[in-house]
Amino acid sequence: MKNLKLSSLIILLTLFTYGVKAQGLKDSYEGIFDIGAAIDQRQVNGFGKDQIAHSILAKHFNSVTPENLMKWGSIHPSPNTYNFEPMDKLVDLAESMGARVVGHTLVWHNQTPNWVYENEQGERLDGLALIKRMEDHITAIMSRYKGRVFAYDVVNEAIFDNGEYRTSKWYEATGTEFIKRAFAKAEEIDPDAELYYNDYNMWKPAKRETAIALAKEIREAGIRIDGIGLQGHYGLESPSLEEIEASILRIAEEGFKVMFTEVDIDVLPNPVNRHGADIDATFEFEEQYNLYTDGLPAEIQEKLVKRYAELFELFKKHEDKITRITFWGIHDGGSWLNNWPMRGRTAYPLIFDRNYQEKQDIIQVLHEIAAK
Ligand code: XIL
Protein backbone atom coordinates (compact mmCIF):
# COMPACT_ATOMS: atom_id res chain seq x y z
CA MET A 1 0.00 0.00 0.00
CA LYS A 2 2.71 2.37 1.08
CA ASN A 3 4.71 1.49 -2.05
CA LEU A 4 1.68 2.14 -4.20
CA LYS A 5 1.24 5.58 -2.69
CA LEU A 6 4.89 6.33 -3.14
CA SER A 7 4.87 5.26 -6.75
CA SER A 8 1.81 7.32 -7.57
CA LEU A 9 3.49 10.30 -5.91
CA ILE A 10 6.54 9.76 -8.10
CA ILE A 11 4.39 9.49 -11.22
CA LEU A 12 2.61 12.69 -10.28
CA LEU A 13 5.88 14.50 -9.65
CA THR A 14 7.33 13.27 -12.95
CA LEU A 15 4.22 14.35 -14.80
CA PHE A 16 4.37 17.71 -13.15
CA THR A 17 8.05 18.22 -13.94
CA TYR A 18 8.26 16.82 -17.45
CA GLY A 19 4.77 16.10 -18.54
CA VAL A 20 1.47 17.90 -18.73
CA LYS A 21 2.08 21.41 -17.58
CA ALA A 22 -0.67 23.19 -15.78
CA GLN A 23 0.21 26.32 -17.69
CA GLY A 24 -1.27 26.78 -21.13
CA LEU A 25 0.56 27.91 -24.24
CA LYS A 26 -1.26 31.23 -24.11
CA ASP A 27 0.29 31.85 -20.68
CA SER A 28 3.79 31.01 -21.82
CA TYR A 29 3.35 33.28 -24.84
CA GLU A 30 1.69 36.11 -22.92
CA GLY A 31 3.21 39.37 -24.12
CA ILE A 32 4.86 37.56 -27.06
CA PHE A 33 1.93 36.87 -29.36
CA ASP A 34 -1.60 35.49 -29.20
CA ILE A 35 -2.05 31.74 -29.57
CA GLY A 36 -5.12 30.86 -31.61
CA ALA A 37 -7.10 27.90 -32.88
CA ALA A 38 -9.69 27.57 -35.61
CA ILE A 39 -12.84 25.87 -34.39
CA ASP A 40 -15.87 24.56 -36.21
CA GLN A 41 -19.48 23.70 -35.44
CA ARG A 42 -18.50 20.49 -33.64
CA GLN A 43 -16.20 22.17 -31.19
CA VAL A 44 -18.64 25.00 -30.64
CA ASN A 45 -21.40 22.54 -29.76
CA GLY A 46 -18.99 20.56 -27.60
CA PHE A 47 -21.06 17.37 -27.55
CA GLY A 48 -19.47 14.09 -26.46
CA LYS A 49 -15.74 13.99 -27.01
CA ASP A 50 -15.77 17.53 -28.34
CA GLN A 51 -16.42 18.72 -24.79
CA ILE A 52 -12.69 18.29 -24.31
CA ALA A 53 -12.22 20.98 -26.92
CA HIS A 54 -13.59 23.51 -24.46
CA SER A 55 -11.08 22.72 -21.74
CA ILE A 56 -8.22 22.71 -24.25
CA LEU A 57 -9.35 26.04 -25.62
CA ALA A 58 -9.67 27.54 -22.17
CA LYS A 59 -6.24 26.30 -21.16
CA HIS A 60 -4.13 27.02 -24.22
CA PHE A 61 -5.73 29.57 -26.52
CA ASN A 62 -6.56 33.25 -26.27
CA SER A 63 -7.66 33.65 -29.87
CA VAL A 64 -10.36 31.81 -31.81
CA THR A 65 -11.07 31.79 -35.56
CA PRO A 66 -14.23 30.27 -37.06
CA GLU A 67 -12.97 27.58 -39.45
CA ASN A 68 -16.12 27.82 -41.57
CA LEU A 69 -18.93 29.49 -39.63
CA MET A 70 -18.35 33.03 -40.87
CA LYS A 71 -17.74 32.16 -44.51
CA TRP A 72 -20.34 33.60 -46.85
CA GLY A 73 -22.05 30.30 -47.63
CA SER A 74 -22.45 29.48 -43.97
CA ILE A 75 -23.50 32.82 -42.52
CA HIS A 76 -25.40 34.21 -45.53
CA PRO A 77 -26.63 31.19 -47.51
CA SER A 78 -29.33 32.94 -49.54
CA PRO A 79 -30.04 36.58 -50.37
CA ASN A 80 -32.32 37.30 -47.45
CA THR A 81 -31.16 34.69 -44.98
CA TYR A 82 -28.44 35.23 -42.44
CA ASN A 83 -27.53 32.21 -40.37
CA PHE A 84 -25.98 33.98 -37.40
CA GLU A 85 -26.70 31.46 -34.69
CA PRO A 86 -23.62 29.20 -35.01
CA MET A 87 -21.32 32.22 -35.11
CA ASP A 88 -23.13 33.82 -32.16
CA LYS A 89 -22.46 30.68 -30.17
CA LEU A 90 -18.81 30.71 -31.15
CA VAL A 91 -18.46 34.31 -30.00
CA ASP A 92 -20.22 33.49 -26.69
CA LEU A 93 -17.88 30.55 -26.16
CA ALA A 94 -14.77 32.57 -26.94
CA GLU A 95 -15.88 35.35 -24.61
CA SER A 96 -16.61 32.88 -21.82
CA MET A 97 -12.96 31.84 -21.94
CA GLY A 98 -11.50 35.27 -22.48
CA ALA A 99 -10.36 34.59 -26.05
CA ARG A 100 -10.48 37.16 -28.84
CA VAL A 101 -12.32 36.28 -32.04
CA VAL A 102 -10.82 36.72 -35.50
CA GLY A 103 -13.51 36.97 -38.19
CA HIS A 104 -12.68 34.71 -41.13
CA THR A 105 -13.53 35.81 -43.75
CA LEU A 106 -15.62 38.56 -45.33
CA VAL A 107 -14.71 38.25 -49.02
CA TRP A 108 -13.34 35.14 -50.71
CA HIS A 109 -13.76 33.29 -54.02
CA ASN A 110 -14.51 29.99 -52.23
CA GLN A 111 -17.41 28.85 -50.09
CA THR A 112 -19.35 31.74 -51.58
CA PRO A 113 -22.69 30.78 -53.15
CA ASN A 114 -23.30 31.43 -56.86
CA TRP A 115 -26.27 33.69 -56.15
CA VAL A 116 -23.84 36.28 -54.80
CA TYR A 117 -22.54 36.97 -58.30
CA GLU A 118 -25.88 36.82 -60.11
CA ASN A 119 -29.14 38.71 -60.50
CA GLU A 120 -32.53 37.04 -60.25
CA GLN A 121 -32.33 36.00 -63.90
CA GLY A 122 -29.08 34.20 -63.24
CA GLU A 123 -27.01 36.74 -65.17
CA ARG A 124 -23.70 37.95 -63.78
CA LEU A 125 -23.89 41.22 -61.88
CA ASP A 126 -21.86 44.17 -63.07
CA GLY A 127 -19.08 45.53 -60.86
CA LEU A 128 -21.15 48.19 -59.14
CA ALA A 129 -23.97 45.84 -58.24
CA LEU A 130 -21.56 43.20 -56.99
CA ILE A 131 -19.73 45.69 -54.81
CA LYS A 132 -23.03 46.86 -53.37
CA ARG A 133 -23.88 43.27 -52.47
CA MET A 134 -20.48 42.81 -50.88
CA GLU A 135 -20.88 46.00 -48.86
CA ASP A 136 -24.28 44.93 -47.59
CA HIS A 137 -22.81 41.60 -46.51
CA ILE A 138 -19.91 43.26 -44.69
CA THR A 139 -22.28 45.72 -43.04
CA ALA A 140 -24.63 43.00 -41.79
CA ILE A 141 -21.86 40.89 -40.29
CA MET A 142 -19.68 43.58 -38.83
CA SER A 143 -22.58 45.50 -37.32
CA ARG A 144 -23.74 42.38 -35.55
CA TYR A 145 -20.35 41.55 -34.05
CA LYS A 146 -19.14 45.08 -33.48
CA GLY A 147 -16.99 45.23 -30.37
CA ARG A 148 -17.05 41.43 -30.04
CA VAL A 149 -14.99 40.34 -33.04
CA PHE A 150 -11.57 41.83 -32.58
CA ALA A 151 -10.19 41.54 -36.12
CA TYR A 152 -11.18 40.41 -39.61
CA ASP A 153 -9.58 38.66 -42.55
CA VAL A 154 -11.36 41.16 -44.77
CA VAL A 155 -10.22 39.64 -48.06
CA ASN A 156 -8.87 36.12 -48.43
CA GLU A 157 -6.70 34.72 -51.24
CA ALA A 158 -7.07 37.35 -53.96
CA ILE A 159 -3.62 36.68 -55.43
CA PHE A 160 -2.25 33.73 -57.42
CA ASP A 161 1.09 32.14 -56.55
CA ASN A 162 2.78 33.89 -59.49
CA GLY A 163 1.87 37.29 -58.08
CA GLU A 164 -0.93 38.02 -60.52
CA TYR A 165 -4.39 38.78 -59.25
CA ARG A 166 -6.65 35.77 -59.01
CA THR A 167 -9.21 35.83 -61.80
CA SER A 168 -12.09 35.24 -59.40
CA LYS A 169 -15.63 36.38 -60.12
CA TRP A 170 -14.88 39.34 -57.85
CA TYR A 171 -11.90 40.30 -59.94
CA GLU A 172 -13.62 39.70 -63.25
CA ALA A 173 -16.40 42.09 -62.32
CA THR A 174 -14.44 44.79 -60.51
CA GLY A 175 -10.68 44.39 -60.97
CA THR A 176 -9.02 45.12 -57.64
CA GLU A 177 -11.72 47.60 -56.70
CA PHE A 178 -13.60 45.05 -54.58
CA ILE A 179 -10.58 44.74 -52.31
CA LYS A 180 -10.28 48.42 -51.56
CA ARG A 181 -13.99 48.82 -51.14
CA ALA A 182 -14.13 45.86 -48.78
CA PHE A 183 -11.52 47.41 -46.50
CA ALA A 184 -13.18 50.83 -46.71
CA LYS A 185 -16.56 49.40 -45.73
CA ALA A 186 -15.05 47.33 -42.95
CA GLU A 187 -13.31 50.37 -41.51
CA GLU A 188 -16.53 52.36 -41.70
CA ILE A 189 -18.64 49.75 -39.91
CA ASP A 190 -16.23 48.90 -37.10
CA PRO A 191 -13.42 51.45 -36.86
CA ASP A 192 -11.96 49.63 -33.86
CA ALA A 193 -11.56 46.23 -35.52
CA GLU A 194 -8.18 45.26 -36.94
CA LEU A 195 -8.32 44.56 -40.67
CA TYR A 196 -6.14 42.07 -42.54
CA TYR A 197 -5.42 40.65 -45.96
CA ASN A 198 -4.89 36.87 -45.68
CA ASP A 199 -3.35 34.35 -48.11
CA TYR A 200 -1.38 31.09 -48.44
CA ASN A 201 2.09 30.57 -49.94
CA MET A 202 3.12 34.02 -48.87
CA TRP A 203 6.70 32.81 -48.71
CA LYS A 204 6.69 32.97 -52.51
CA PRO A 205 8.32 36.34 -53.25
CA ALA A 206 6.11 37.25 -56.23
CA LYS A 207 2.92 36.59 -54.32
CA ARG A 208 4.07 38.32 -51.16
CA GLU A 209 5.24 41.40 -53.08
CA THR A 210 1.86 41.78 -54.77
CA ALA A 211 0.18 41.52 -51.37
CA ILE A 212 2.48 44.18 -49.97
CA ALA A 213 1.91 46.46 -52.96
CA LEU A 214 -1.82 45.98 -52.54
CA ALA A 215 -1.71 46.77 -48.83
CA LYS A 216 0.32 49.91 -49.52
CA GLU A 217 -2.13 51.01 -52.19
CA ILE A 218 -4.99 50.60 -49.73
CA ARG A 219 -3.13 52.53 -47.06
CA GLU A 220 -2.15 55.28 -49.49
CA ALA A 221 -5.80 55.67 -50.45
CA GLY A 222 -6.41 56.56 -46.80
CA ILE A 223 -8.07 53.24 -46.00
CA ARG A 224 -7.14 51.17 -42.96
CA ILE A 225 -5.29 47.90 -43.28
CA ASP A 226 -3.45 46.68 -40.21
CA GLY A 227 -1.78 43.49 -41.18
CA ILE A 228 -1.08 40.69 -43.58
CA GLY A 229 -1.91 37.13 -42.58
CA LEU A 230 0.29 34.25 -43.74
CA GLN A 231 -1.81 31.11 -43.59
CA GLY A 232 1.08 28.77 -42.81
CA HIS A 233 -0.14 25.48 -44.33
CA TYR A 234 3.33 23.97 -44.42
CA GLY A 235 5.08 20.69 -45.07
CA LEU A 236 7.83 19.03 -43.04
CA GLU A 237 10.57 20.35 -45.32
CA SER A 238 9.07 23.14 -47.33
CA PRO A 239 9.00 26.10 -47.31
CA SER A 240 12.40 26.80 -45.82
CA LEU A 241 12.79 28.92 -42.70
CA GLU A 242 14.70 31.47 -44.78
CA GLU A 243 11.78 31.84 -47.17
CA ILE A 244 9.35 32.31 -44.31
CA GLU A 245 11.64 34.76 -42.55
CA ALA A 246 12.06 36.87 -45.69
CA SER A 247 8.30 37.38 -45.79
CA ILE A 248 8.09 38.32 -42.12
CA LEU A 249 10.82 40.90 -42.65
CA ARG A 250 9.38 42.38 -45.85
CA ILE A 251 5.87 42.76 -44.47
CA ALA A 252 7.05 44.27 -41.21
CA GLU A 253 9.44 46.60 -43.03
CA GLU A 254 6.48 48.12 -44.85
CA GLY A 255 4.73 48.77 -41.56
CA PHE A 256 2.16 45.98 -41.47
CA LYS A 257 1.57 43.51 -38.66
CA VAL A 258 2.40 39.90 -39.45
CA MET A 259 0.39 36.92 -38.27
CA PHE A 260 0.40 33.21 -39.01
CA THR A 261 -3.26 32.51 -39.34
CA GLU A 262 -3.80 28.84 -40.29
CA VAL A 263 -0.79 26.87 -39.16
CA ASP A 264 -0.64 23.12 -39.76
CA ILE A 265 2.15 20.82 -40.91
CA ASP A 266 1.29 18.10 -43.39
CA VAL A 267 3.47 15.00 -42.91
CA LEU A 268 1.82 13.03 -45.73
CA PRO A 269 3.14 12.77 -49.28
CA ASN A 270 1.03 14.02 -52.15
CA PRO A 271 0.95 13.44 -55.89
CA VAL A 272 2.40 16.71 -57.16
CA ASN A 273 4.48 17.89 -54.26
CA ARG A 274 1.90 20.61 -53.81
CA HIS A 275 2.43 23.73 -51.74
CA GLY A 276 -0.07 25.89 -50.03
CA ALA A 277 -3.77 25.49 -49.71
CA ASP A 278 -5.69 25.95 -52.93
CA ILE A 279 -8.84 24.19 -51.80
CA ASP A 280 -9.89 23.49 -55.40
CA ALA A 281 -6.73 21.48 -56.09
CA THR A 282 -7.85 17.99 -55.07
CA PHE A 283 -6.99 14.41 -56.04
CA GLU A 284 -8.64 10.99 -56.02
CA PHE A 285 -7.81 8.94 -52.94
CA GLU A 286 -4.86 6.57 -53.35
CA GLU A 287 -3.57 4.37 -50.54
CA GLN A 288 0.07 5.20 -51.31
CA TYR A 289 -0.55 8.74 -50.06
CA ASN A 290 -2.11 7.56 -46.81
CA LEU A 291 0.93 6.08 -45.12
CA TYR A 292 0.30 6.25 -41.40
CA THR A 293 -3.13 4.83 -40.70
CA ASP A 294 -1.88 3.00 -37.58
CA GLY A 295 -0.04 5.91 -36.02
CA LEU A 296 2.88 8.10 -36.85
CA PRO A 297 6.29 6.35 -36.85
CA ALA A 298 8.69 7.73 -34.24
CA GLU A 299 11.07 9.18 -36.80
CA ILE A 300 8.32 11.17 -38.48
CA GLN A 301 7.04 12.38 -35.12
CA GLU A 302 10.58 13.56 -34.36
CA LYS A 303 10.64 15.48 -37.62
CA LEU A 304 7.31 17.06 -36.73
CA VAL A 305 8.60 18.14 -33.30
CA LYS A 306 11.70 19.58 -34.93
CA ARG A 307 9.71 21.44 -37.56
CA TYR A 308 7.37 22.96 -34.98
CA ALA A 309 10.37 23.89 -32.82
CA GLU A 310 12.19 25.62 -35.69
CA LEU A 311 9.09 27.49 -36.75
CA PHE A 312 8.34 28.72 -33.24
CA GLU A 313 11.97 29.74 -32.75
CA LEU A 314 11.63 31.84 -35.87
CA PHE A 315 8.31 33.29 -34.70
CA LYS A 316 9.78 34.08 -31.30
CA LYS A 317 12.79 35.74 -32.88
CA HIS A 318 10.36 38.12 -34.61
CA GLU A 319 7.99 38.62 -31.72
CA ASP A 320 8.15 42.38 -32.27
CA LYS A 321 6.61 41.89 -35.74
CA ILE A 322 4.26 38.96 -35.21
CA THR A 323 1.01 39.42 -33.30
CA ARG A 324 -0.59 35.97 -33.45
CA ILE A 325 -0.03 32.31 -34.29
CA THR A 326 -3.25 30.41 -35.02
CA PHE A 327 -3.41 26.64 -35.55
CA TRP A 328 -5.90 25.52 -38.19
CA GLY A 329 -7.86 23.25 -35.87
CA ILE A 330 -7.25 21.85 -32.41
CA HIS A 331 -6.66 18.14 -32.89
CA ASP A 332 -5.55 15.88 -35.72
CA GLY A 333 -8.92 14.15 -36.04
CA GLY A 334 -10.66 17.44 -36.82
CA SER A 335 -8.07 18.76 -39.26
CA TRP A 336 -9.20 19.61 -42.77
CA LEU A 337 -6.04 17.82 -43.98
CA ASN A 338 -7.76 14.47 -43.41
CA ASN A 339 -9.84 15.40 -46.46
CA TRP A 340 -7.62 17.71 -48.45
CA PRO A 341 -6.03 17.51 -50.97
CA MET A 342 -7.46 13.98 -50.89
CA ARG A 343 -10.44 12.61 -48.99
CA GLY A 344 -10.16 9.98 -46.29
CA ARG A 345 -6.56 10.16 -45.11
CA THR A 346 -5.13 10.01 -41.60
CA ALA A 347 -3.38 13.31 -40.96
CA TYR A 348 -1.14 14.45 -38.09
CA PRO A 349 -0.69 18.19 -38.57
CA LEU A 350 -1.62 19.67 -35.18
CA ILE A 351 -0.44 19.72 -31.57
CA PHE A 352 -3.23 17.56 -30.10
CA ASP A 353 -3.76 13.98 -31.22
CA ARG A 354 -6.94 12.22 -32.35
CA ASN A 355 -7.97 11.65 -28.74
CA TYR A 356 -7.61 15.33 -27.96
CA GLN A 357 -4.49 14.54 -25.95
CA GLU A 358 -1.57 16.97 -25.89
CA LYS A 359 1.36 15.92 -28.08
CA GLN A 360 3.57 16.47 -25.09
CA ASP A 361 6.87 16.46 -26.96
CA ILE A 362 5.71 19.33 -29.17
CA ILE A 363 3.92 21.33 -26.50
CA GLN A 364 6.84 21.01 -24.10
CA VAL A 365 9.22 22.39 -26.72
CA LEU A 366 6.88 25.28 -27.49
CA HIS A 367 6.78 26.19 -23.79
CA GLU A 368 10.57 26.09 -23.64
CA ILE A 369 10.95 28.33 -26.68
CA ALA A 370 8.63 30.91 -25.13
CA ALA A 371 10.78 30.97 -21.99
CA LYS A 372 14.08 31.50 -23.84
C1 XIL B 1 -10.97 25.08 -45.08
C2 XIL B 1 -11.67 24.41 -43.91
O1 XIL B 1 -10.71 24.03 -42.96
C3 XIL B 1 -12.46 23.22 -44.37
O2 XIL B 1 -13.25 22.68 -43.32
C4 XIL B 1 -13.38 23.60 -45.54
O3 XIL B 1 -14.01 22.46 -46.04
C5 XIL B 1 -12.59 24.28 -46.63
O4 XIL B 1 -11.88 25.40 -46.11
N1 XIL B 1 -7.54 28.51 -46.62
C6 XIL B 1 -8.48 29.17 -45.86
C7 XIL B 1 -9.41 28.39 -45.03
O5 XIL B 1 -8.46 30.43 -45.79
O6 XIL B 1 -10.65 29.03 -44.89
C8 XIL B 1 -9.59 26.99 -45.56
O7 XIL B 1 -10.38 26.28 -44.61
C9 XIL B 1 -8.25 26.32 -45.78
C10 XIL B 1 -7.45 27.10 -46.78
Short mmCIF file of N, CA, C and O in Angstrom, two decimals, residues 8-55:
data_model
loop_
_atom_site.label_atom_id
_atom_site.label_comp_id
_atom_site.label_asym_id
_atom_site.label_seq_id
_atom_site.Cartn_x
_atom_site.Cartn_y
_atom_site.Cartn_z
N SER A 8 2.69 6.35 -6.90
CA SER A 8 1.81 7.32 -7.57
C SER A 8 2.30 8.75 -7.34
O SER A 8 2.16 9.61 -8.21
N LEU A 9 2.93 8.97 -6.17
CA LEU A 9 3.49 10.30 -5.91
C LEU A 9 4.61 10.60 -6.92
O LEU A 9 4.68 11.70 -7.49
N ILE A 10 5.44 9.57 -7.15
CA ILE A 10 6.54 9.76 -8.10
C ILE A 10 6.00 10.03 -9.50
O ILE A 10 6.45 10.94 -10.20
N ILE A 11 4.97 9.26 -9.88
CA ILE A 11 4.39 9.49 -11.22
C ILE A 11 3.86 10.92 -11.32
O ILE A 11 4.11 11.64 -12.29
N LEU A 12 3.17 11.34 -10.26
CA LEU A 12 2.61 12.69 -10.28
C LEU A 12 3.71 13.75 -10.40
O LEU A 12 3.60 14.69 -11.19
N LEU A 13 4.77 13.54 -9.62
CA LEU A 13 5.88 14.50 -9.65
C LEU A 13 6.54 14.54 -11.03
O LEU A 13 6.84 15.61 -11.55
N THR A 14 6.71 13.34 -11.61
CA THR A 14 7.33 13.27 -12.95
C THR A 14 6.44 13.99 -13.96
O THR A 14 6.92 14.77 -14.79
N LEU A 15 5.15 13.71 -13.86
CA LEU A 15 4.22 14.35 -14.80
C LEU A 15 4.30 15.86 -14.67
O LEU A 15 4.34 16.60 -15.64
N PHE A 16 4.36 16.29 -13.42
CA PHE A 16 4.37 17.71 -13.15
C PHE A 16 5.64 18.36 -13.71
O PHE A 16 5.62 19.42 -14.32
N THR A 17 6.78 17.64 -13.51
CA THR A 17 8.05 18.22 -13.94
C THR A 17 8.24 18.15 -15.45
O THR A 17 8.64 19.12 -16.09
N TYR A 18 7.94 16.98 -16.02
CA TYR A 18 8.26 16.82 -17.45
C TYR A 18 7.02 16.74 -18.33
O TYR A 18 7.11 16.89 -19.53
N GLY A 19 5.91 16.47 -17.72
CA GLY A 19 4.77 16.10 -18.54
C GLY A 19 3.78 17.23 -18.73
O GLY A 19 4.15 18.33 -19.11
N VAL A 20 2.53 16.95 -18.45
CA VAL A 20 1.47 17.90 -18.73
C VAL A 20 1.61 19.10 -17.80
O VAL A 20 1.45 19.00 -16.60
N LYS A 21 1.95 20.20 -18.38
CA LYS A 21 2.08 21.41 -17.58
C LYS A 21 0.71 21.98 -17.28
O LYS A 21 -0.18 21.92 -18.12
N ALA A 22 0.60 22.57 -16.11
CA ALA A 22 -0.67 23.19 -15.78
C ALA A 22 -0.86 24.45 -16.62
O ALA A 22 -1.95 24.83 -16.97
N GLN A 23 0.26 25.06 -16.95
CA GLN A 23 0.21 26.32 -17.69
C GLN A 23 -0.11 26.08 -19.17
O GLN A 23 0.43 25.18 -19.78
N GLY A 24 -0.94 26.92 -19.72
CA GLY A 24 -1.27 26.78 -21.13
C GLY A 24 -0.28 27.52 -22.01
O GLY A 24 0.50 28.36 -21.54
N LEU A 25 -0.32 27.22 -23.30
CA LEU A 25 0.56 27.91 -24.24
C LEU A 25 0.32 29.42 -24.22
O LEU A 25 1.24 30.22 -24.30
N LYS A 26 -0.95 29.79 -24.10
CA LYS A 26 -1.26 31.23 -24.11
C LYS A 26 -0.58 31.94 -22.94
O LYS A 26 -0.24 33.11 -23.04
N ASP A 27 -0.38 31.22 -21.83
CA ASP A 27 0.29 31.85 -20.68
C ASP A 27 1.78 31.98 -20.95
O ASP A 27 2.38 33.01 -20.66
N SER A 28 2.36 30.93 -21.51
CA SER A 28 3.79 31.01 -21.82
C SER A 28 4.07 32.10 -22.85
O SER A 28 5.12 32.72 -22.83
N TYR A 29 3.13 32.30 -23.78
CA TYR A 29 3.35 33.28 -24.84
C TYR A 29 2.71 34.65 -24.55
O TYR A 29 2.66 35.51 -25.43
N GLU A 30 2.26 34.82 -23.34
CA GLU A 30 1.69 36.11 -22.92
C GLU A 30 2.70 37.21 -23.18
O GLU A 30 3.88 37.10 -22.80
N GLY A 31 2.28 38.27 -23.84
CA GLY A 31 3.21 39.37 -24.12
C GLY A 31 4.12 39.09 -25.31
O GLY A 31 4.90 39.96 -25.72
N ILE A 32 4.05 37.89 -25.87
CA ILE A 32 4.86 37.56 -27.06
C ILE A 32 3.96 37.65 -28.29
O ILE A 32 4.14 38.51 -29.13
N PHE A 33 3.01 36.73 -28.38
CA PHE A 33 1.93 36.87 -29.36
C PHE A 33 0.74 36.03 -28.91
O PHE A 33 0.88 35.17 -28.03
N ASP A 34 -0.41 36.29 -29.51
CA ASP A 34 -1.60 35.49 -29.20
C ASP A 34 -1.43 34.08 -29.76
O ASP A 34 -0.78 33.89 -30.79
N ILE A 35 -2.05 33.12 -29.09
CA ILE A 35 -2.05 31.74 -29.57
C ILE A 35 -3.51 31.38 -29.89
O ILE A 35 -4.38 31.41 -29.01
N GLY A 36 -3.74 31.07 -31.16
CA GLY A 36 -5.12 30.86 -31.61
C GLY A 36 -5.39 29.46 -32.15
O GLY A 36 -4.47 28.72 -32.48
N ALA A 37 -6.68 29.14 -32.23
CA ALA A 37 -7.10 27.90 -32.88
C ALA A 37 -8.35 28.19 -33.69
O ALA A 37 -9.20 29.00 -33.29
N ALA A 38 -8.45 27.50 -34.84
CA ALA A 38 -9.69 27.57 -35.61
C ALA A 38 -10.62 26.51 -35.04
O ALA A 38 -10.20 25.38 -34.76
N ILE A 39 -11.87 26.87 -34.84
CA ILE A 39 -12.84 25.87 -34.39
C ILE A 39 -14.07 25.88 -35.30
O ILE A 39 -14.39 26.87 -35.94
N ASP A 40 -14.72 24.73 -35.33
CA ASP A 40 -15.87 24.56 -36.21
C ASP A 40 -17.11 24.23 -35.38
O ASP A 40 -17.04 24.13 -34.16
N GLN A 41 -18.21 24.01 -36.09
CA GLN A 41 -19.48 23.70 -35.44
C GLN A 41 -19.35 22.65 -34.32
O GLN A 41 -19.89 22.82 -33.24
N ARG A 42 -18.60 21.59 -34.60
CA ARG A 42 -18.50 20.49 -33.64
C ARG A 42 -17.89 20.92 -32.33
O ARG A 42 -18.34 20.55 -31.26
N GLN A 43 -16.84 21.71 -32.43
CA GLN A 43 -16.20 22.17 -31.19
C GLN A 43 -17.06 23.21 -30.49
O GLN A 43 -17.07 23.28 -29.28
N VAL A 44 -17.77 24.01 -31.27
CA VAL A 44 -18.64 25.00 -30.64
C VAL A 44 -19.73 24.28 -29.85
O VAL A 44 -19.98 24.58 -28.69
N ASN A 45 -20.35 23.29 -30.46
CA ASN A 45 -21.40 22.54 -29.76
C ASN A 45 -20.83 21.80 -28.55
O ASN A 45 -21.47 21.71 -27.51
N GLY A 46 -19.65 21.23 -28.72
CA GLY A 46 -18.99 20.56 -27.60
C GLY A 46 -19.72 19.34 -27.09
O GLY A 46 -19.66 19.02 -25.91
N PHE A 47 -20.40 18.60 -27.99
CA PHE A 47 -21.06 17.37 -27.55
C PHE A 47 -20.04 16.24 -27.44
O PHE A 47 -19.05 16.22 -28.17
N GLY A 48 -20.31 15.29 -26.58
CA GLY A 48 -19.47 14.09 -26.46
C GLY A 48 -18.01 14.46 -26.27
O GLY A 48 -17.65 15.28 -25.44
N LYS A 49 -17.19 13.80 -27.12
CA LYS A 49 -15.74 13.99 -27.01
C LYS A 49 -15.33 15.45 -27.25
O LYS A 49 -14.30 15.91 -26.74
N ASP A 50 -16.14 16.14 -28.02
CA ASP A 50 -15.77 17.53 -28.34
C ASP A 50 -15.89 18.46 -27.14
O ASP A 50 -15.46 19.62 -27.20
N GLN A 51 -16.45 17.95 -26.04
CA GLN A 51 -16.42 18.72 -24.79
C GLN A 51 -14.98 19.06 -24.40
O GLN A 51 -14.71 20.12 -23.85
N ILE A 52 -14.09 18.09 -24.69
CA ILE A 52 -12.69 18.29 -24.31
C ILE A 52 -12.14 19.53 -25.00
O ILE A 52 -11.26 20.20 -24.48
N ALA A 53 -12.69 19.81 -26.19
CA ALA A 53 -12.22 20.98 -26.92
C ALA A 53 -12.34 22.23 -26.06
O ALA A 53 -11.48 23.11 -26.10
N HIS A 54 -13.39 22.29 -25.25
CA HIS A 54 -13.59 23.51 -24.46
C HIS A 54 -12.51 23.67 -23.40
O HIS A 54 -12.02 24.77 -23.18
N SER A 55 -12.12 22.55 -22.76
CA SER A 55 -11.08 22.72 -21.74
C SER A 55 -9.72 23.00 -22.39
O SER A 55 -8.92 23.76 -21.85
#
